[in-house]
PDB file of C-alpha atoms and ligand atoms in Angstrom:
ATOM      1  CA  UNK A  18       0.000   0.000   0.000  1.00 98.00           C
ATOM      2  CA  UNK A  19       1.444   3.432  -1.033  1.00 98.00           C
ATOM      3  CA  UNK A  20       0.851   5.918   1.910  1.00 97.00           C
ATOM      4  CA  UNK A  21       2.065   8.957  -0.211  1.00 98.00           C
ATOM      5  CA  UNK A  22       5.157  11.220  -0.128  1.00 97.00           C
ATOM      6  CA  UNK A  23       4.196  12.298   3.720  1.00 96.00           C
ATOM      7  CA  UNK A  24       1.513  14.258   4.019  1.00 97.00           C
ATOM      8  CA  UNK A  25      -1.303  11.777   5.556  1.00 96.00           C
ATOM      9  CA  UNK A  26      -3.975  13.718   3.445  1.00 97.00           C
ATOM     10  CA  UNK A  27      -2.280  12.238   0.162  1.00 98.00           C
ATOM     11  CA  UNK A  28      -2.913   8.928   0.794  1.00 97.00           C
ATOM     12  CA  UNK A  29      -5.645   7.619  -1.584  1.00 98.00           C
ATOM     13  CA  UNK A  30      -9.292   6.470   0.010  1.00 98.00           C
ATOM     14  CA  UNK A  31      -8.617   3.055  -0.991  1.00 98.00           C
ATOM     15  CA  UNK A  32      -5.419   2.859   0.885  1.00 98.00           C
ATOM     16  CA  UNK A  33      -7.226   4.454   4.051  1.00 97.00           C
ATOM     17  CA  UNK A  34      -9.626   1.233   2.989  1.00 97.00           C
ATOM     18  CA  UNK A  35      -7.375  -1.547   3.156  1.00 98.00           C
ATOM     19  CA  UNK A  36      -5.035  -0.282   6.301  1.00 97.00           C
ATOM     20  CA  UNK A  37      -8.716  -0.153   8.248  1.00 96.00           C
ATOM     21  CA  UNK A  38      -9.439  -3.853   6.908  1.00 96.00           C
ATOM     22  CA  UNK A  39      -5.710  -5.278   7.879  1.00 96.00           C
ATOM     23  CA  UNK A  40      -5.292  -6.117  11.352  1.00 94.00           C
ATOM     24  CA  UNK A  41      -1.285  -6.521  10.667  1.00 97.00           C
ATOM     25  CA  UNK A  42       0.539  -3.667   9.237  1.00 97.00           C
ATOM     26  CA  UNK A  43       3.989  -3.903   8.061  1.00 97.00           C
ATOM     27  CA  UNK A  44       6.700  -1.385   7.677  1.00 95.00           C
ATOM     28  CA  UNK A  45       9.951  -1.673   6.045  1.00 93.00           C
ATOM     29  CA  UNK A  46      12.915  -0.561   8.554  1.00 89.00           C
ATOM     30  CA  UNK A  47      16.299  -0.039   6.432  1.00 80.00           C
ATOM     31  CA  UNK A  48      17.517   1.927   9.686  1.00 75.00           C
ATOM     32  CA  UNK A  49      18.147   5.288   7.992  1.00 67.00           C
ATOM     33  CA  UNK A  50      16.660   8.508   9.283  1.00 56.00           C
ATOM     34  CA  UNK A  51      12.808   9.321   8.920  1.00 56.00           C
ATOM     35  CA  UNK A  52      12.166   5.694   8.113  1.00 59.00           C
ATOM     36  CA  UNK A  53       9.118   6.222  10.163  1.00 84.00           C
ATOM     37  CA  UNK A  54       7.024   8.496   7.949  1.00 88.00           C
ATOM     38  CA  UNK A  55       5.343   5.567   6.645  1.00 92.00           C
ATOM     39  CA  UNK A  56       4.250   4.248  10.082  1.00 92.00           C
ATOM     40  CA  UNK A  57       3.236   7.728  11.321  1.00 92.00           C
ATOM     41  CA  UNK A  58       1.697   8.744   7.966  1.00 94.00           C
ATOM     42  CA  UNK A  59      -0.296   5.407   9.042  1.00 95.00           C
ATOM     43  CA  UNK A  60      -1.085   6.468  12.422  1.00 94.00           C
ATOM     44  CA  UNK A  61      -2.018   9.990  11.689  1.00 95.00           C
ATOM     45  CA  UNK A  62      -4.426   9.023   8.607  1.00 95.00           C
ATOM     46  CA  UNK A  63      -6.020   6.265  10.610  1.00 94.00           C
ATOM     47  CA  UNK A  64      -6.498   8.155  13.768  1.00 93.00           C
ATOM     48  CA  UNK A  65      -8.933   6.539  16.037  1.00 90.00           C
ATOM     49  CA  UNK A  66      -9.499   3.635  13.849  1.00 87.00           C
ATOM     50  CA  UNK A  67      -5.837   2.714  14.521  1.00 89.00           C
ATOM     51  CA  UNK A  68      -7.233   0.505  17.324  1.00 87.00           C
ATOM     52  CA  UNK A  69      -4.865  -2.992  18.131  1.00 88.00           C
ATOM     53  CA  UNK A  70      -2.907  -3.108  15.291  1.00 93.00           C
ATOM     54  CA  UNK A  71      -0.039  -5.123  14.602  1.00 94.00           C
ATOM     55  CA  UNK A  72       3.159  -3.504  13.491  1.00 95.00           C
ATOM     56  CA  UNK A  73       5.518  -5.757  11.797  1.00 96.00           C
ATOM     57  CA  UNK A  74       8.782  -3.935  11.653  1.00 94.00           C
ATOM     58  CA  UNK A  75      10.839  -5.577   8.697  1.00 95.00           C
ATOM     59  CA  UNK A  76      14.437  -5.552   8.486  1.00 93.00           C
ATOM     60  CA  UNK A  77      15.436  -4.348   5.048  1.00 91.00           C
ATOM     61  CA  UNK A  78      18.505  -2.812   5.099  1.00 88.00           C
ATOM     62  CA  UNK A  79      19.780  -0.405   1.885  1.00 83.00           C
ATOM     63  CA  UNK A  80      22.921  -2.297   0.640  1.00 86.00           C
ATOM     64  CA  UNK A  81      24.463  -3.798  -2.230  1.00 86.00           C
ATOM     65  CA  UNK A  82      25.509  -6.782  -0.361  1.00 92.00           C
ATOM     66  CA  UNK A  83      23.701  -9.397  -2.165  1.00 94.00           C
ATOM     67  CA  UNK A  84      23.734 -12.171   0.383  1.00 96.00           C
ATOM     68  CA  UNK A  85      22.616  -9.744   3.107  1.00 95.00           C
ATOM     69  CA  UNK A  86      19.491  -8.254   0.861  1.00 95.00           C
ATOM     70  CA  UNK A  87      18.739 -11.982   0.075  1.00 96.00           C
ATOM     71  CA  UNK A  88      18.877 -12.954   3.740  1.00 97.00           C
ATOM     72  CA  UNK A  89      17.136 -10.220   5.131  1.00 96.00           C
ATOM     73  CA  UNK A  90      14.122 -10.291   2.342  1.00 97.00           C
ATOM     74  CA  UNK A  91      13.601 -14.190   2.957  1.00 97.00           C
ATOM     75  CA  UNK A  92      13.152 -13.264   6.649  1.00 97.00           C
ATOM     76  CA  UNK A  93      10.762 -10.592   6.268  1.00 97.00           C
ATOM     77  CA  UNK A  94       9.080 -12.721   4.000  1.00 98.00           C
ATOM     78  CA  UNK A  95       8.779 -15.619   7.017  1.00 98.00           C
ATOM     79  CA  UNK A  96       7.369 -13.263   9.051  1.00 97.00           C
ATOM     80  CA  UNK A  97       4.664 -11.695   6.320  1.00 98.00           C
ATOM     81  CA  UNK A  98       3.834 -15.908   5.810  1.00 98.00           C
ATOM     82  CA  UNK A  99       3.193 -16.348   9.148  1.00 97.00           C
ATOM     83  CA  UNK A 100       0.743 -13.970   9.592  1.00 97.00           C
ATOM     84  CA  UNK A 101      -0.934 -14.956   6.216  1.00 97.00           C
ATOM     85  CA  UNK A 102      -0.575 -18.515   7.007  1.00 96.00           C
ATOM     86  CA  UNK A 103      -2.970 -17.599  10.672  1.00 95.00           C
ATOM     87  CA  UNK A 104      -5.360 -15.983   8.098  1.00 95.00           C
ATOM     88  CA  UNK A 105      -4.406 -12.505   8.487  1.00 96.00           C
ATOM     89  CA  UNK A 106      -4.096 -10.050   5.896  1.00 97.00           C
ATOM     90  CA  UNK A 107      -0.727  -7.508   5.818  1.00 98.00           C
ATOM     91  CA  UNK A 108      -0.688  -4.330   4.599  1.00 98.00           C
ATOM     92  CA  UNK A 109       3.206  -3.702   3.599  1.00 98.00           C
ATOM     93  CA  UNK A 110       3.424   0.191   3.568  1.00 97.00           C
ATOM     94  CA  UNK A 111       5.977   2.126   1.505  1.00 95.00           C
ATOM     95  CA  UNK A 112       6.539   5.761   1.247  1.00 95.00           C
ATOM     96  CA  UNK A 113       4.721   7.147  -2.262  1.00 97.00           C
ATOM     97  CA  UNK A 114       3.927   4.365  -4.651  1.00 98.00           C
ATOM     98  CA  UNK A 115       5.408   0.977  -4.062  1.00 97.00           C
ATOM     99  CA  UNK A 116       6.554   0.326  -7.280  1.00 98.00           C
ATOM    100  CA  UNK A 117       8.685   3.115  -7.367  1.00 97.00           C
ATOM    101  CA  UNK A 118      12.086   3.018  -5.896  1.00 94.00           C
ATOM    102  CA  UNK A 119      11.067   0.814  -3.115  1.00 92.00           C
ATOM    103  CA  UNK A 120      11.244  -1.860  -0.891  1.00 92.00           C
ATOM    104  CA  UNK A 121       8.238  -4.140  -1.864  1.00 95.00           C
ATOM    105  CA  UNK A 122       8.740  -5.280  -5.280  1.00 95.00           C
ATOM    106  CA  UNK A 123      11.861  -6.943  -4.336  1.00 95.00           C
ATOM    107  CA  UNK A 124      10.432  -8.960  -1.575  1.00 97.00           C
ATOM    108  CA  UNK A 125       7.412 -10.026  -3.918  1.00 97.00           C
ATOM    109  CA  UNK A 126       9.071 -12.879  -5.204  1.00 98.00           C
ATOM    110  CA  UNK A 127      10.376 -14.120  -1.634  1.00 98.00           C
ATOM    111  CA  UNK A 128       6.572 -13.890   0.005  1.00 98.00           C
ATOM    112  CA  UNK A 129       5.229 -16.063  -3.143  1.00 97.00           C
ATOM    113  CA  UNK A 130       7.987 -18.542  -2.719  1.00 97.00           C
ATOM    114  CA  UNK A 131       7.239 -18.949   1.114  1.00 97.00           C
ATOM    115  CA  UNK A 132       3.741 -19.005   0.531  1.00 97.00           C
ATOM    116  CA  UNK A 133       2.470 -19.967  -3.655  1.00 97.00           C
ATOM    117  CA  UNK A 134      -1.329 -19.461  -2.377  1.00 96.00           C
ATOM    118  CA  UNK A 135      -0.681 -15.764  -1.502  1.00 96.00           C
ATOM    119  CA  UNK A 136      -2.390 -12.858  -3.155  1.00 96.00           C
ATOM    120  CA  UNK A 137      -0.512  -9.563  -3.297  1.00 97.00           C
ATOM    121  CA  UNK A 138      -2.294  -6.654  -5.351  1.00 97.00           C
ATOM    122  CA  UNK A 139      -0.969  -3.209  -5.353  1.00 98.00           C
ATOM    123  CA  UNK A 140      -2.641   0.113  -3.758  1.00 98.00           C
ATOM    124  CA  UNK A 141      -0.330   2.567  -5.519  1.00 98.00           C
ATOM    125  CA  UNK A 142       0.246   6.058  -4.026  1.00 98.00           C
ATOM    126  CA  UNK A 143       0.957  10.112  -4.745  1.00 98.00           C
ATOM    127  CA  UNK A 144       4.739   9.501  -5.770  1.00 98.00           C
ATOM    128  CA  UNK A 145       7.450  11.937  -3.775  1.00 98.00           C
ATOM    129  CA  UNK A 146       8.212  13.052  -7.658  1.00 98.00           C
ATOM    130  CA  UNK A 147       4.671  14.886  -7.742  1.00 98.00           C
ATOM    131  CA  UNK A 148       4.572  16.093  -4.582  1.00 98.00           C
ATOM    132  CA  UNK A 149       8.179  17.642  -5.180  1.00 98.00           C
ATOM    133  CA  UNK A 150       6.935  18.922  -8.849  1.00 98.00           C
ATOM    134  CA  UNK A 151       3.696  20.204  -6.309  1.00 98.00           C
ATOM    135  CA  UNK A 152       5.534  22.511  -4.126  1.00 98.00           C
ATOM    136  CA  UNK A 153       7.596  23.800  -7.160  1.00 97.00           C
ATOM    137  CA  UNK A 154       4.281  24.980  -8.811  1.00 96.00           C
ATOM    138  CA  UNK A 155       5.943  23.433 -12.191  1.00 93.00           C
ATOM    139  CA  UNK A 156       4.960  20.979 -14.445  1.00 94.00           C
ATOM    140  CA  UNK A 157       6.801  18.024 -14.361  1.00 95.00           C
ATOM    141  CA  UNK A 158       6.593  17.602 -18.346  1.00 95.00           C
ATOM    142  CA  UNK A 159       4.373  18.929 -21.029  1.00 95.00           C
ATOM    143  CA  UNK A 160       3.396  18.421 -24.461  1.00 94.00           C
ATOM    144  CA  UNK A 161       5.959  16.142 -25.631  1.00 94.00           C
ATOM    145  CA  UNK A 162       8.686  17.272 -23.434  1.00 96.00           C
ATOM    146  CA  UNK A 163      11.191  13.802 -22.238  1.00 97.00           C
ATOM    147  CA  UNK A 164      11.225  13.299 -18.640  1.00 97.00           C
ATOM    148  CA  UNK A 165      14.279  11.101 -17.250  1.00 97.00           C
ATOM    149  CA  UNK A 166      13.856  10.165 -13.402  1.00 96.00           C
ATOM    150  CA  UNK A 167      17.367   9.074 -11.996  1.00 94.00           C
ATOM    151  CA  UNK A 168      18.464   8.062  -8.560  1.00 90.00           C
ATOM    152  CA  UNK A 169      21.324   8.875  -6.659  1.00 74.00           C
ATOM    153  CA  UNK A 170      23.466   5.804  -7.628  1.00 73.00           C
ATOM    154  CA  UNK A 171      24.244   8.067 -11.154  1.00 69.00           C
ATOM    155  CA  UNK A 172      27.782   9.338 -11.782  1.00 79.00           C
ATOM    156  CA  UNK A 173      28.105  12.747 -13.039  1.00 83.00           C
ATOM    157  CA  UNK A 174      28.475  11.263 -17.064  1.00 86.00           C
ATOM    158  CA  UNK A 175      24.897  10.005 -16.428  1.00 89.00           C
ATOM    159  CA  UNK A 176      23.562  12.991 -15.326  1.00 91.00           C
ATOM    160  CA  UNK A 177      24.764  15.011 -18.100  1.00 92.00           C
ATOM    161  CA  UNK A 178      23.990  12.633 -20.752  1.00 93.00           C
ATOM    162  CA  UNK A 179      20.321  12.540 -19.434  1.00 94.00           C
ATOM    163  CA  UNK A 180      20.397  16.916 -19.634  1.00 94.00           C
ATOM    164  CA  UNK A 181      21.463  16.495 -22.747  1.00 95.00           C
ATOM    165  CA  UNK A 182      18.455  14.472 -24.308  1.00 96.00           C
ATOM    166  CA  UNK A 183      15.407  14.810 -21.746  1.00 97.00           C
ATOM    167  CA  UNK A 184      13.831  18.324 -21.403  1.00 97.00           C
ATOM    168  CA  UNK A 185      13.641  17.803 -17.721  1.00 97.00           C
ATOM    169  CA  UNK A 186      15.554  15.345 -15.480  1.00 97.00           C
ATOM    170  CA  UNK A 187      14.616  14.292 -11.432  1.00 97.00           C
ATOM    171  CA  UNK A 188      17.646  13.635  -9.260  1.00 96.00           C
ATOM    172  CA  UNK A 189      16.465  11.244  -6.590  1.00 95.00           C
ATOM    173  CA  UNK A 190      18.376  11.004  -3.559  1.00 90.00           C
ATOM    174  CA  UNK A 191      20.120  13.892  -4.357  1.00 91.00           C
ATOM    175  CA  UNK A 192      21.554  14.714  -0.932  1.00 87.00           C
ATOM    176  CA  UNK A 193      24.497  11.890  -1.813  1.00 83.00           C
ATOM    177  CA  UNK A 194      25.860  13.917  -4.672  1.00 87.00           C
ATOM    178  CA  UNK A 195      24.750  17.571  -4.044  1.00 92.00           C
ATOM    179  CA  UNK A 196      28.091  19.150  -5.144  1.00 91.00           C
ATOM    180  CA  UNK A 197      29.439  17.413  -8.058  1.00 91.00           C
ATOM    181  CA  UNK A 198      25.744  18.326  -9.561  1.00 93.00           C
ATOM    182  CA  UNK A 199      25.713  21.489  -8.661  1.00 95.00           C
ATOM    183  CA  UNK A 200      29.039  21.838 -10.584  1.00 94.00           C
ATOM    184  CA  UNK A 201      27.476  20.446 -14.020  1.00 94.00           C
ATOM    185  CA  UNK A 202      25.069  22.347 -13.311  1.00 96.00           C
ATOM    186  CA  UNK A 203      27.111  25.448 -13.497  1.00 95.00           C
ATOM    187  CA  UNK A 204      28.817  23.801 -16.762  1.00 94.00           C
ATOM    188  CA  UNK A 205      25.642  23.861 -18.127  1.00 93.00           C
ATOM    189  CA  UNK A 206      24.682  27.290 -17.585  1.00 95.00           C
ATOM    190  CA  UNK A 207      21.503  25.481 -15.781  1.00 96.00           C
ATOM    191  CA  UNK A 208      21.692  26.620 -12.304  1.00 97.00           C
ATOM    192  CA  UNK A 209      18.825  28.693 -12.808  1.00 96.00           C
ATOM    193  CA  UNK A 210      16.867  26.094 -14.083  1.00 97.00           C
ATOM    194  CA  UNK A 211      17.349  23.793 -11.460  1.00 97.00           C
ATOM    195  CA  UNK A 212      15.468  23.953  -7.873  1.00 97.00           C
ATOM    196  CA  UNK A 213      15.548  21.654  -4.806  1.00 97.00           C
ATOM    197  CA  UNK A 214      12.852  20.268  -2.226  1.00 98.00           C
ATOM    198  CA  UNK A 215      13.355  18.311   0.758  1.00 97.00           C
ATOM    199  CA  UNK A 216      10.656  16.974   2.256  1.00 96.00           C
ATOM    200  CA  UNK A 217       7.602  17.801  -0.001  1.00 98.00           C
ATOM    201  CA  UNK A 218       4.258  17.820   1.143  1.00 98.00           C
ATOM    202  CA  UNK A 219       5.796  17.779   5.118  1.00 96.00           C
ATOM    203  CA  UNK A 220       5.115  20.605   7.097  1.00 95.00           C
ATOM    204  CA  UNK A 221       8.645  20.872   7.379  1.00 95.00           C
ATOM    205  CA  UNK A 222       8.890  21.554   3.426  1.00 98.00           C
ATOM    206  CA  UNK A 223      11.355  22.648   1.911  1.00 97.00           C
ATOM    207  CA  UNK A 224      12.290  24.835  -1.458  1.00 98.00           C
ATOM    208  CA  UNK A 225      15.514  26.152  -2.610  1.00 98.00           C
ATOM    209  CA  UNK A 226      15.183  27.962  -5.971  1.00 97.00           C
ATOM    210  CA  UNK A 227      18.391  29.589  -6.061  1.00 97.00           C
ATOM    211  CA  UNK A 228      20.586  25.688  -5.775  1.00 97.00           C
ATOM    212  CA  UNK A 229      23.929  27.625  -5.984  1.00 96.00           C
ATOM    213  CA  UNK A 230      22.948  28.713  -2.391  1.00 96.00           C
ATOM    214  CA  UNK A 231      23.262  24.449  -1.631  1.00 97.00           C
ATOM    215  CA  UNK A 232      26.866  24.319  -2.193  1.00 95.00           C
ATOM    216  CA  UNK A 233      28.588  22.868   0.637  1.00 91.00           C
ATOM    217  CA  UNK A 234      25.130  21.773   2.398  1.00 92.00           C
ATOM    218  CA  UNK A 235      24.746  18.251   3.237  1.00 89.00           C
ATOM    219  CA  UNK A 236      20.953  17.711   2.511  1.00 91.00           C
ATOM    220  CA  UNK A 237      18.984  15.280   4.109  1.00 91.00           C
ATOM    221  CA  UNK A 238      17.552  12.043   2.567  1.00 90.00           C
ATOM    222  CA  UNK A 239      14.163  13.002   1.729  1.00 94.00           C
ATOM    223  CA  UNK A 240      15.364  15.349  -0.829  1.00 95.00           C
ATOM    224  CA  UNK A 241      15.398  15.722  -4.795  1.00 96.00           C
ATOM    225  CA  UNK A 242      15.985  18.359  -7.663  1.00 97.00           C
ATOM    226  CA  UNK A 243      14.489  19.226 -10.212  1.00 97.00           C
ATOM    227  CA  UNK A 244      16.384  20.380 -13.737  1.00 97.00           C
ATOM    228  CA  UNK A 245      13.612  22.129 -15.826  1.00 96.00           C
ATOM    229  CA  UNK A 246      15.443  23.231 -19.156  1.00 91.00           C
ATOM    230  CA  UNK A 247      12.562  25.123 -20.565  1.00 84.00           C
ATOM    231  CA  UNK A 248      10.426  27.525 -18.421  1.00 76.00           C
ATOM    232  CA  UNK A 249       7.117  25.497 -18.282  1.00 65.00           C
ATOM    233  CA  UNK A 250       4.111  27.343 -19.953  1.00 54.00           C
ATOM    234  CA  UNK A 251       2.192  28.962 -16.518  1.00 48.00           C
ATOM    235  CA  UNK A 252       5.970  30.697 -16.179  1.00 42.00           C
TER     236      UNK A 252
HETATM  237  C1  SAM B 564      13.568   4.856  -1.881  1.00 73.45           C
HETATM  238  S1  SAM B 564      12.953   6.285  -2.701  1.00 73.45           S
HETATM  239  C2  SAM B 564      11.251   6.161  -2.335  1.00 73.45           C
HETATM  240  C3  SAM B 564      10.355   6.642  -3.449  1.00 73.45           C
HETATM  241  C4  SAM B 564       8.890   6.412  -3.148  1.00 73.45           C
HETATM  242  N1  SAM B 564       8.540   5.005  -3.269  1.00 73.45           N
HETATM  243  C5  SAM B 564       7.978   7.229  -4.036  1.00 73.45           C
HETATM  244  O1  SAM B 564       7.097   6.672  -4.705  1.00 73.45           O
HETATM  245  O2  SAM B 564       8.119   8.454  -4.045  1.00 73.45           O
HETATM  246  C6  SAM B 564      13.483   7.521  -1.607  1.00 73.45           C
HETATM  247  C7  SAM B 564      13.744   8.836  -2.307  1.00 73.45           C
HETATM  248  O3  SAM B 564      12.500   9.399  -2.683  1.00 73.45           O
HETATM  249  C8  SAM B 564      12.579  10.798  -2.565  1.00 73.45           C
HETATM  250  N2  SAM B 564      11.539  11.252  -1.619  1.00 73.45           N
HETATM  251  C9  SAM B 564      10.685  10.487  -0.912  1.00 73.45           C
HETATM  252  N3  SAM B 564       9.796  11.245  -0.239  1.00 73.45           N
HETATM  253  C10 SAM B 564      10.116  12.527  -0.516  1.00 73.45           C
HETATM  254  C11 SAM B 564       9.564  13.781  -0.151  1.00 73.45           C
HETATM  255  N4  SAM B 564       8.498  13.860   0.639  1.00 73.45           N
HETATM  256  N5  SAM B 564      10.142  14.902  -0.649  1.00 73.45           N
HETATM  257  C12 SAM B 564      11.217  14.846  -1.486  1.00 73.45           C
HETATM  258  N6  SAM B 564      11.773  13.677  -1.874  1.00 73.45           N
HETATM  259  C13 SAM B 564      11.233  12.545  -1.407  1.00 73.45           C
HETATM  260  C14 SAM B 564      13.974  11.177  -2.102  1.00 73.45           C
HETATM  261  O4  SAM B 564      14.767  11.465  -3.229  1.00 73.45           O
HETATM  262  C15 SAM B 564      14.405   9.893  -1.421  1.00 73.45           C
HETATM  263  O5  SAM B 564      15.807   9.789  -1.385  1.00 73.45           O
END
């Protein structure tokens, strides 16, 4: 179930639905900062109805060691097919939509391996990438304008070859490589068409417009930029 990019007013009504109807609710717990939201996004938008619900923290830690991602996703599968096996339904939360960037799709495969009689359908959520493109008032493409989305594992040579060919490109995770974009950026001559947000739709929001004021910042992770090469038409 997608819960949205933070703010609990952006998750969808069927969402709102199916975390009322699941008695077991589990979050993914990669220990990094703000890993959280989704559970108090949860707890916010279900309010009283929150009742005795289970929360099945799942460790599902963010790293490219293969045997550790395998081990950790079979045991967060076990614990999902336990609960299913007892007859309960889960509810496996992400951040935005699940099937962008995150945890779920991944552990799919592991759940239906453990269990071949499960049913998993997808409640997909307001993606961080229009809630960012929401509190920059711009248009995240239009007409026939080529949008690349990109996430922070990019080198530099990436980056550029996606400003040169898509008329507007989405740095994910940008907090891990703030300065080395900011200086192709500057190669470009696109600093002014670039503009950060942390935290969109959070009360805690926040927009940079001017990103050479960034340089030397160290972001936090719930950040992304946005690299508009063409004013969009309202501008
Ligand atoms: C693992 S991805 C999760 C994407 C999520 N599944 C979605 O649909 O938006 C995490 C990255 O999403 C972005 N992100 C998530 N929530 C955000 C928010 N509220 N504001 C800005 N960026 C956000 C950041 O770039 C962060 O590093």
């Amino acid at each position: 179930v997608g819960v949205g990019p933070g703010d609990a007013e952006l998750m969808t009504l069927k969402a709102l639905r199916v975390l009322k109807a699941c008695s077991v609710i589990a979050v993914p717990d990669s220990g990094r900062d703000g890993e959280g939201l989704a559970e108090s996004i949860v707890k916010q938008a279900l309010g009283k109805d929150l009742g005795q619900k289970e929360f099945l923290r799942l460790k599902l830690p963010m790293t490219k060691d293969v045997n550790e991602l395998r081990k950790a996703r079979k045991l967060a599968a076990k614990n999902i097919v336990k609960r299913l096996e007892d007859g309960t339904d889960v509810a496996f939360v992400t951040i935005g939509d699940p099937l962008f960037y995150s945890t779920f799709s991944p552990l799919v495969p592991y759940v239906k391996d453990a269990c071949p009689k499960a049913v998993v359908s997808v409640v997909p959520g307001v993606m961080s990438v229009s809630a960012t493109a929401a509190a920059l008032l711009t248009p995240l493409s239009e007409a026939s304008e080529k949008v690349a989305i990109i996430p922070a594992t990019y080198g530099v040579e990436e980056v550029r070859d996606a400003i040169e060919e898509f008329d507007v490109v989405v740095l994910m995770k940008v907090n891990r490589s703030l300065d080395r974009i900011l200086g192709l950026l500057d190669e470009f001559g696109l600093s002014d068409s670039a503009a950060f947000v942390s935290k969109a739709s959070w009360p805690d929001e926040e927009v940079v417009r001017d990103v050479r004021k960034l340089r030397g910042e160290t972001p936090g992770y719930f950040s992304m930029m946005v690299i508009r090469k063409k004013e969009g038409a309202e501008k």
